[in-house]
Coordinates of C-alpha atoms and ligand atoms in Angstrom, one line a residue:
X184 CA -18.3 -6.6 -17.2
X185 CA -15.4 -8.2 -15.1
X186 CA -15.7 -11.1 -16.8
X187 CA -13.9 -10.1 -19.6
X188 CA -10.5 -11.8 -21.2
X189 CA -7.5 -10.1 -20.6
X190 CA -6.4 -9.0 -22.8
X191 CA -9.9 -7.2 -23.3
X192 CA -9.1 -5.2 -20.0
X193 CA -9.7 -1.3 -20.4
X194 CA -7.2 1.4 -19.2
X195 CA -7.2 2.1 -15.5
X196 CA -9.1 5.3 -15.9
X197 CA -12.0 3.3 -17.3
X198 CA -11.8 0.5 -15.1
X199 CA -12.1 3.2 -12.2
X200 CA -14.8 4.9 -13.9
X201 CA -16.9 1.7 -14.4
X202 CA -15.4 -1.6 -13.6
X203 CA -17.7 -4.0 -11.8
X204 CA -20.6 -1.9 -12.3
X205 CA -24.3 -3.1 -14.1
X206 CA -26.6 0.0 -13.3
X207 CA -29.7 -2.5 -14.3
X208 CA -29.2 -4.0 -10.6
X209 CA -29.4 -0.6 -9.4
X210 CA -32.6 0.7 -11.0
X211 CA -30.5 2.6 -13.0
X212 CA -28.4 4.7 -10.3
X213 CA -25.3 6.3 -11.5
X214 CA -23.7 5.4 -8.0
X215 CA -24.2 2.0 -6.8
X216 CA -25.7 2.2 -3.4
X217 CA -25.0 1.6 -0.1
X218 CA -25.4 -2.1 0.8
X219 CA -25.4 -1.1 5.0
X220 CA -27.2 -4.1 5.7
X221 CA -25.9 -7.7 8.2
X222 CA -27.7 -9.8 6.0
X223 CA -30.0 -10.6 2.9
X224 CA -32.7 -13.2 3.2
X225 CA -34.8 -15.8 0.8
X226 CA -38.1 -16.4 -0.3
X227 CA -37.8 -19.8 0.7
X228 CA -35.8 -22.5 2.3
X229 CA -34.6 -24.3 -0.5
X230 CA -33.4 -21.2 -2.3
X231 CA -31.6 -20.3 1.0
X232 CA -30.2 -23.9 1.4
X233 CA -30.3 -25.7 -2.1
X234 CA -30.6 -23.2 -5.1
X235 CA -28.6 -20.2 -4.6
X236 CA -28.5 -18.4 -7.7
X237 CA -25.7 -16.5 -8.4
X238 CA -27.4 -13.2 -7.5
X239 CA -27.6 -14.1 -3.6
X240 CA -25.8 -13.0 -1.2
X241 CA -26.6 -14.2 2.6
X242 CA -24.2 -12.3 5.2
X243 CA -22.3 -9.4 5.1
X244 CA -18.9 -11.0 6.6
X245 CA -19.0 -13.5 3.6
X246 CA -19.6 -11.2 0.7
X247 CA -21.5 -7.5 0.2
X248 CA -22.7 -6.3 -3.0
X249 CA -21.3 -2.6 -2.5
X250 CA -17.9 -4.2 -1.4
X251 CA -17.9 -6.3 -3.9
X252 CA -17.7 -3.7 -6.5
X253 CA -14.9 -2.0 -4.9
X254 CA -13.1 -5.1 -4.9
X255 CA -13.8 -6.0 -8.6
X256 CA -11.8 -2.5 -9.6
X257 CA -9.4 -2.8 -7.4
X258 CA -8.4 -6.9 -8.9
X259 CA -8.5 -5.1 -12.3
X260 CA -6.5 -1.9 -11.3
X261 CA -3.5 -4.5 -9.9
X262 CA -3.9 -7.3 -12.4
X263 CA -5.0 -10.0 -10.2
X264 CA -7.7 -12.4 -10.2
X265 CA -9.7 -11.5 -7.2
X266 CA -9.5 -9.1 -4.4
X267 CA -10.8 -9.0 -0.7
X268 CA -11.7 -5.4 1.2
X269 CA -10.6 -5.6 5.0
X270 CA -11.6 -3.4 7.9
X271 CA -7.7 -1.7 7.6
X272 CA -4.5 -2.4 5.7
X273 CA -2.9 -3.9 9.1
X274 CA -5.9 -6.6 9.2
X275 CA -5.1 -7.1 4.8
X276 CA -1.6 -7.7 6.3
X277 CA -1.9 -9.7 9.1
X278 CA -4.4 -12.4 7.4
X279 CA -2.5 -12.4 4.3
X280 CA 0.8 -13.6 6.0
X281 CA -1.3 -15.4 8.5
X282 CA -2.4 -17.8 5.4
X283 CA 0.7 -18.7 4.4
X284 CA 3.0 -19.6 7.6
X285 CA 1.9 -22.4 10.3
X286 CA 3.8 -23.6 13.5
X287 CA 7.4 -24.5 12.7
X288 CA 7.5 -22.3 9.4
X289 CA 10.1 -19.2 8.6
X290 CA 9.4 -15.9 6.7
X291 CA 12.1 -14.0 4.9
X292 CA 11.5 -10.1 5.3
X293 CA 12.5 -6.4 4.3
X294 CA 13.5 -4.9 7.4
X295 CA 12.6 -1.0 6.5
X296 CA 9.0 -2.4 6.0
X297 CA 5.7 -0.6 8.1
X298 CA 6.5 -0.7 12.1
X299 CA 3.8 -2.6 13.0
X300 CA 3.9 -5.3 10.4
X301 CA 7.7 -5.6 11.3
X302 CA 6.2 -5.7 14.7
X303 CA 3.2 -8.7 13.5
X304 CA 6.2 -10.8 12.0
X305 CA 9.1 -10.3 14.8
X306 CA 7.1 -10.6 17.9
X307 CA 3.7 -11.7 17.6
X308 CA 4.3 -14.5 15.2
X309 CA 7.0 -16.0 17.6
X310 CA 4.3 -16.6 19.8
X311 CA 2.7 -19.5 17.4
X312 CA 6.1 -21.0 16.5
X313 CA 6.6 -18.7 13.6
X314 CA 9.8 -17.5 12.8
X315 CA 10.9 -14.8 11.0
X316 CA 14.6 -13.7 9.4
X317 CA 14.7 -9.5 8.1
X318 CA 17.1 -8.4 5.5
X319 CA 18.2 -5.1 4.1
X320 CA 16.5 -6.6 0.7
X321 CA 18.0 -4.7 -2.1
X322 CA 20.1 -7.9 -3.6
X323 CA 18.0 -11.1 -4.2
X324 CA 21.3 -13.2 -3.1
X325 CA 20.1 -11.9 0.9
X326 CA 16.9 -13.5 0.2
X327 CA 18.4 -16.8 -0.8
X328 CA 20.9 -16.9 2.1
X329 CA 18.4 -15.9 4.1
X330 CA 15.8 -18.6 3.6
X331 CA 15.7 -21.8 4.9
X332 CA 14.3 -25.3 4.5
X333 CA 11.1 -24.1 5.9
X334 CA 11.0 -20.9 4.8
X335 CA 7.1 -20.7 3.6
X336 CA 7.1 -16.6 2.8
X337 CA 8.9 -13.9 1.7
X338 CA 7.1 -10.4 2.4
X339 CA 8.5 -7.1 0.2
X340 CA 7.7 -3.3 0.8
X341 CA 8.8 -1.7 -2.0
X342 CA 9.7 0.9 -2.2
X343 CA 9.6 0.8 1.5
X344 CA 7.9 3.9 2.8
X345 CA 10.4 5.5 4.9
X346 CA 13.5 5.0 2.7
X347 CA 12.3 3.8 -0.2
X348 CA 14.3 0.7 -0.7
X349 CA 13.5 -1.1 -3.8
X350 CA 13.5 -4.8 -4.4
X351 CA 13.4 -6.6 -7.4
X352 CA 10.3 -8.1 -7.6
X353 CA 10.6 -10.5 -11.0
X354 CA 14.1 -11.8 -9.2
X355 CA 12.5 -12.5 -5.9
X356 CA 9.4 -14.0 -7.6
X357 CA 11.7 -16.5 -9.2
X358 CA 14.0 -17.5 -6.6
X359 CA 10.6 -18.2 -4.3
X360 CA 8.6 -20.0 -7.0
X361 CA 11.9 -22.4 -7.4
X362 CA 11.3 -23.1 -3.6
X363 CA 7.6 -23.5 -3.0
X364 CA 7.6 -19.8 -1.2
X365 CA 4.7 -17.5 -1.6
X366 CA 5.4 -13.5 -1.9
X367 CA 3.5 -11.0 -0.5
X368 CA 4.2 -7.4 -1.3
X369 CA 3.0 -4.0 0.2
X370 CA 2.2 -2.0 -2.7
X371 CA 0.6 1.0 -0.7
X372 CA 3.1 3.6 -1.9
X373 CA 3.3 3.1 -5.5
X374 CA -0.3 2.4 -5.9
X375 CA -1.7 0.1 -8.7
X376 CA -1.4 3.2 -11.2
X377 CA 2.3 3.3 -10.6
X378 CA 3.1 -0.1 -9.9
X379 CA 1.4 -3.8 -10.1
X380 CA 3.8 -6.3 -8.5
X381 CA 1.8 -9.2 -9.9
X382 CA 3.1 -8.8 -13.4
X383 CA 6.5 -9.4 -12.1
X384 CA 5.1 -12.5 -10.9
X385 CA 4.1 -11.8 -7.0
X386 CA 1.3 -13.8 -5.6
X387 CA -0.6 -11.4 -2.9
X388 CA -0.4 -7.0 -3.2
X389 CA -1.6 -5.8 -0.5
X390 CA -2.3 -2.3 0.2
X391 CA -3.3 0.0 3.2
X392 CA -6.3 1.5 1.8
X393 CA -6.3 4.1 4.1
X394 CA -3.6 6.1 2.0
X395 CA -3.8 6.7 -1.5
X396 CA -7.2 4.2 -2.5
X397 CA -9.3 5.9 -0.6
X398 CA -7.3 9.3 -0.4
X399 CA -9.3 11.5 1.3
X400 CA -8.2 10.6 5.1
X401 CA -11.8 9.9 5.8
X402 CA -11.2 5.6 5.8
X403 CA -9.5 3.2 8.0
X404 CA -9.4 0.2 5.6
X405 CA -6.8 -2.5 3.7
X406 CA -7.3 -4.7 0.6
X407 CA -5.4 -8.0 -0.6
X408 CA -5.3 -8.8 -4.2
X409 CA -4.0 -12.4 -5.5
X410 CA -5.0 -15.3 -8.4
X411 CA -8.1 -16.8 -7.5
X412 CA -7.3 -20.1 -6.0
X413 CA -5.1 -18.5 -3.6
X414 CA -7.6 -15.6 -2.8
X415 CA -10.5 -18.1 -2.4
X416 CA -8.4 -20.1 0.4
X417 CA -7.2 -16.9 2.4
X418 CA -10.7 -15.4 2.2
X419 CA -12.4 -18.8 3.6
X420 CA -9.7 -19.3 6.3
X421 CA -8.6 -15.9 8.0
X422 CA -11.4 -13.5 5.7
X423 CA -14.2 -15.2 7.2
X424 CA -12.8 -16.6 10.1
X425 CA -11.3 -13.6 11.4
X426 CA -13.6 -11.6 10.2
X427 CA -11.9 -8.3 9.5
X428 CA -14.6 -7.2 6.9
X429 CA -14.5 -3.9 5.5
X430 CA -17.9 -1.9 6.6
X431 CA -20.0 -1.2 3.4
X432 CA -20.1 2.4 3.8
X433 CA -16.3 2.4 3.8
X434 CA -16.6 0.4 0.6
X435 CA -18.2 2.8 -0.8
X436 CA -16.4 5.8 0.3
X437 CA -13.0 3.4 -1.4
X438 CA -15.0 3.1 -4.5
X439 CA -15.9 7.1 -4.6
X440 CA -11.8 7.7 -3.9
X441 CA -11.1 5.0 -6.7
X442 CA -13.1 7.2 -9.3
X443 CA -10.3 10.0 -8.8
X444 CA -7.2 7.8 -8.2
X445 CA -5.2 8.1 -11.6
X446 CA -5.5 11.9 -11.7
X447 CA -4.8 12.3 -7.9
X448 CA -1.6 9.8 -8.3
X449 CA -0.6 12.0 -11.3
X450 CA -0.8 15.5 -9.8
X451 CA 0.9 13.9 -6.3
X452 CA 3.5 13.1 -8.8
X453 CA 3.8 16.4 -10.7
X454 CA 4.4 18.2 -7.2
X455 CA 6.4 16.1 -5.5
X456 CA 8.9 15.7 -8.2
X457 CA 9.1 19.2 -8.5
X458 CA 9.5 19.8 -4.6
X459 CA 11.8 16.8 -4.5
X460 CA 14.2 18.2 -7.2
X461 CA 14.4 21.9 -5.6
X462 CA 15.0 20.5 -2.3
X463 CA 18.0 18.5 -3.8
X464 CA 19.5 21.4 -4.5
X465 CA 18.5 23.4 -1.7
X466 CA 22.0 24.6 0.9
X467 CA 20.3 23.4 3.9
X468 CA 19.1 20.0 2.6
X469 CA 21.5 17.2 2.8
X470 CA 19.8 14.6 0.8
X471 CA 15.7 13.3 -0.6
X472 CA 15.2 9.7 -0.4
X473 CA 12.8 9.1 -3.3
X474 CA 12.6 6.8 -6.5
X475 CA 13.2 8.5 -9.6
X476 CA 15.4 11.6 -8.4
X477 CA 19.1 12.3 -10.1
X478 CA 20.5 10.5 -6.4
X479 CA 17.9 7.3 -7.2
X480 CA 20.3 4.4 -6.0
X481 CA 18.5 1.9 -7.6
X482 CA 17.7 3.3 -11.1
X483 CA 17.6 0.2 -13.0
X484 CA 14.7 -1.4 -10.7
X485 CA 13.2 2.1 -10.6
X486 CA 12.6 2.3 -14.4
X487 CA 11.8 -1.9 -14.6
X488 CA 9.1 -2.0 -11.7
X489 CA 7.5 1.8 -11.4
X490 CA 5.6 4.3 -13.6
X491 CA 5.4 6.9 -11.4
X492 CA 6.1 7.8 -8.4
X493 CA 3.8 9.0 -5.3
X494 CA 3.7 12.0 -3.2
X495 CA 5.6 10.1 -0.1
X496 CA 9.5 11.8 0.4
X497 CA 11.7 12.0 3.1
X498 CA 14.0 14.9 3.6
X499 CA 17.7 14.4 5.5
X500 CA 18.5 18.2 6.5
X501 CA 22.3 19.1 7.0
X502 CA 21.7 20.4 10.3
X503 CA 20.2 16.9 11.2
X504 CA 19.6 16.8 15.1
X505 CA 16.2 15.6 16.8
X506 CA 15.3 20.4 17.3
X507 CA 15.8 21.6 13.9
X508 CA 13.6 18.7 12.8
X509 CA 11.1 19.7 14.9
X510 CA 12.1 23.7 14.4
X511 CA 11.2 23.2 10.6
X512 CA 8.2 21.1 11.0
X513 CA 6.7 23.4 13.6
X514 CA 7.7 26.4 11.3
X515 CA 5.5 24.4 8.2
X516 CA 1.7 26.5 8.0
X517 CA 0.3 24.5 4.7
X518 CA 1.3 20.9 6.5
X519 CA -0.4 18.9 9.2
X520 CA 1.7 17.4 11.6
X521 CA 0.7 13.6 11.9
X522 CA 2.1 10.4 10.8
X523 CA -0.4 9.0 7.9
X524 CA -0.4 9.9 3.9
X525 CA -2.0 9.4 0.6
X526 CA -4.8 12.0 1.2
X527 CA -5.8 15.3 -0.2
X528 CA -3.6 17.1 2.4
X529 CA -0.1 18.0 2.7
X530 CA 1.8 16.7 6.1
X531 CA 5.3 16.6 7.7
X532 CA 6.5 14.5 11.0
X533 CA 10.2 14.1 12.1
X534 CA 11.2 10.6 12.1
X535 CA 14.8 9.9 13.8
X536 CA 15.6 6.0 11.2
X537 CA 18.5 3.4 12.0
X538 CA 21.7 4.8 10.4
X539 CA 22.4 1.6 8.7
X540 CA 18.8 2.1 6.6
X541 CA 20.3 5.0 5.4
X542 CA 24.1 3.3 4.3
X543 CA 25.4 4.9 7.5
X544 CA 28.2 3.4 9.9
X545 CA 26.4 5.4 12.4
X546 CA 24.9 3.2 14.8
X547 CA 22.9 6.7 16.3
X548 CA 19.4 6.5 15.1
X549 CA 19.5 9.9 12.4
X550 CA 16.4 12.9 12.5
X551 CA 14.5 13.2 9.0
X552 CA 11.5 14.6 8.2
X553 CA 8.7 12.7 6.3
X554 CA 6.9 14.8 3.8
X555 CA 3.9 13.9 1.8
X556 CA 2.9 16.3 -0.7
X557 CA -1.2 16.5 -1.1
X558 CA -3.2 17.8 -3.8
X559 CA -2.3 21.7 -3.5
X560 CA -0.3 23.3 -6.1
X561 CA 3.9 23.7 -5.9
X562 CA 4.1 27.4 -4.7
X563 CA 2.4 27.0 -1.8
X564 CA 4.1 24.1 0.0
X565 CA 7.2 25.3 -1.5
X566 CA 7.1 28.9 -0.1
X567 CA 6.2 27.6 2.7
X568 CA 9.3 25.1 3.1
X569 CA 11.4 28.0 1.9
X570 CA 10.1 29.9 5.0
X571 CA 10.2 27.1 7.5
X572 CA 14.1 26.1 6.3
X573 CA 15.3 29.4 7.2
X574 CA 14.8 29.0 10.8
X575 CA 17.0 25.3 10.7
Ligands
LIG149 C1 -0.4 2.9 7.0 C2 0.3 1.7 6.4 C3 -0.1 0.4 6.7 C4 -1.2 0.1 7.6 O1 -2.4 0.4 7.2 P1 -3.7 0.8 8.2 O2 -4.8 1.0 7.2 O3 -3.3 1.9 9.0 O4 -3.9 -0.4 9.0 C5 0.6 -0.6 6.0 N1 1.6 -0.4 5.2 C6 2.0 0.9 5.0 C7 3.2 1.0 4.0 C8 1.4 1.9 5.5 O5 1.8 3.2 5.3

């Protein structure tokens, strides 16, 4: 089935529903099993060594038929080629841009991307001669001042997931292309129902898996999606060489969060636009920073690039100091305290963000709360918020 044209491809529901799937392998099982085996052997040497059909597999770090699956949906759900599952959307990250840069090279970056990969490119990089420039991203002409004669990568968040930042991906595809650069993008927030990066002409999504494909906070894992001749290089150097494999259960438990992931992505949506729009206008709220909303800075790029929107906000409060944060947040019943999204649950954490991400002169690092909407209805987060911004 994933070998058809195209323009053949179903609609993401279906392609969750059954993509990559041939229930004769399975003696018919509606659910593909669980591969949870190191390695498959042969009934003889020479189909080991010489005549490997296309049915054989050999080692479960190379390739795994449960994984395998997941991966096949996944490729479809983005519009890419071919996809590789990691063991967490930091290893996706860090062999993706690990592919493309050696000793000497420079990388173009959005500075409001994830903390540690900020952290992968800044520091740890440096130590193999790898250099890296970050820019506030929202106008292609940083990008071109920024790179330079060895500039080998440009990597995008967008939006970024603490101030959603947008970038415009068909602008920045074209300037790198002109230049021999590859693009890498973090597409975790959007998702490949709201968003697919590669149509606007970016070589590598990658996503932490951890969030919204697998959705149920029960998974640690990261997936990179690209054309095939790129994918095949990055999976034979740092795929097999570093060896960050995705576990086959946790494959599986992807592919089972997969199955749900257009109508989870829609009711996030539903909720958090709602929430998002009532806080807006809520006395004690100063500003949302989310795509889409009435205050969206970057409408244009928001209605070019995404088709939705996730359940990821964050929330500036007019009385903005480091204890009402923590006064509302510790106030919040239906929300977990803790710092990861995407799943079925509802969560809050104060975050104090460089002024300047926000457009402030401020140099003093500014409290806002992170919200992420989960799968609950509106009234009950939102009496709850009511409650908890009473006490700010
Ligand atoms: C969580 C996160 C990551 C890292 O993913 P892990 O699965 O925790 O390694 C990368 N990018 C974004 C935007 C994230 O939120």
């Amino acid at each position: 089935m994933d070998s058809l044209p195209p323009e053949e491809m179903p609609d993401q529901e279906t392609i969750c529903a059954h993509w990559g799937e041939d229930r004769t392998r399975y003696l018919g099982a509606v659910i593909p099993p669980i591969f949870q085996n190191s390695l498959f052997t042969n009934p003889t040497c020479e189909d080991r060594n010489e005549n490997r059909s296309v049915d054989s597999y050999d080692y479960t770090r190379i390739e795994n038929p449960t994984t395998e699956i997941t991966e096949a949906k996944i490729a479809a759900l983005e519009k890419g080629e071919r996809a590789r599952c990691f063991g967490s959307g930091m290893a996706a990250i860090s062999s993706t841009i690990l592919s493309q840069v050696k000793a000497g090279d420079h990388v173009v970056a959005v500075e409001t991307c994830y903390g540690p990969t900020r952290d992968f490119l800044k520091r740890y990089l440096q130590r193999f001669g790898v250099t890296t420039t970050f820019v506030q991203g929202n106008r292609p002409e940083e990008w071109e001042d920024a790179r330079l004669p060895n500039t080998t990568l440009f990597y995008l968040e967008s939006p970024s997931t603490f101030v959603f930042h947008q970038q415009d991906l068909a602008a920045l595809a074209g300037i790198a292309r002109e230049h021999g650069i590859t693009t890498v993008i973090d597409n975790s927030w959007a998702s490949p129902i709201f968003q697919n990066p590669i149509e606007h002409g970016i070589d590598f999504v990658v996503h932490s898996a951890t969030k919204y494909l697998g959705g149920h906070s029960d998974i640690v894992a990261g997936v990179v999606v690209g054309t095939k001749e790129k994918m095949t290089a990055m999976i034979q150097n740092e795929g097999h060489l570093l060896g960050g494999i995705l576990d086959p259960f946790a494959s599986w438990l992807m592919m089972r969060g997969i199955r749900t992931l257009p109508i989870r992505m829609e009711r996030h949506q539903q909720t958090t636009v709602e929430i998002a729009n009532r806080l807006l206008r809520h006395p004690k709220v100063e500003t949302i920073y989310y795509p889409g909303l009435a205050n969206d800075p970057q409408p244009d790029l928001t209605a070019r690039q995404l088709r939705g929107t996730s359940g990821l906000m964050t929330v500036r409060l007019k009385n903005q100091g480091k204890e009402p944060s923590y006064r509302f947040v510790n106030s919040l019943k239906y929300f977990g305290i803790g710092c990861s999204w995407g799943g079925f649950e509802s969560l809050a954490l104060p975050i104090s963000l460089p002024g300047r991400w926000l457009f402030e002169p401020e140099t003093n690092p500014i409290w806002t709360i992170r919200m992420h909407l989960g799968l609950e209805s509106v009234n009950d987060p939102w009496n709850d918020i009511e409650r908890a911004l009473c006490v700010v």
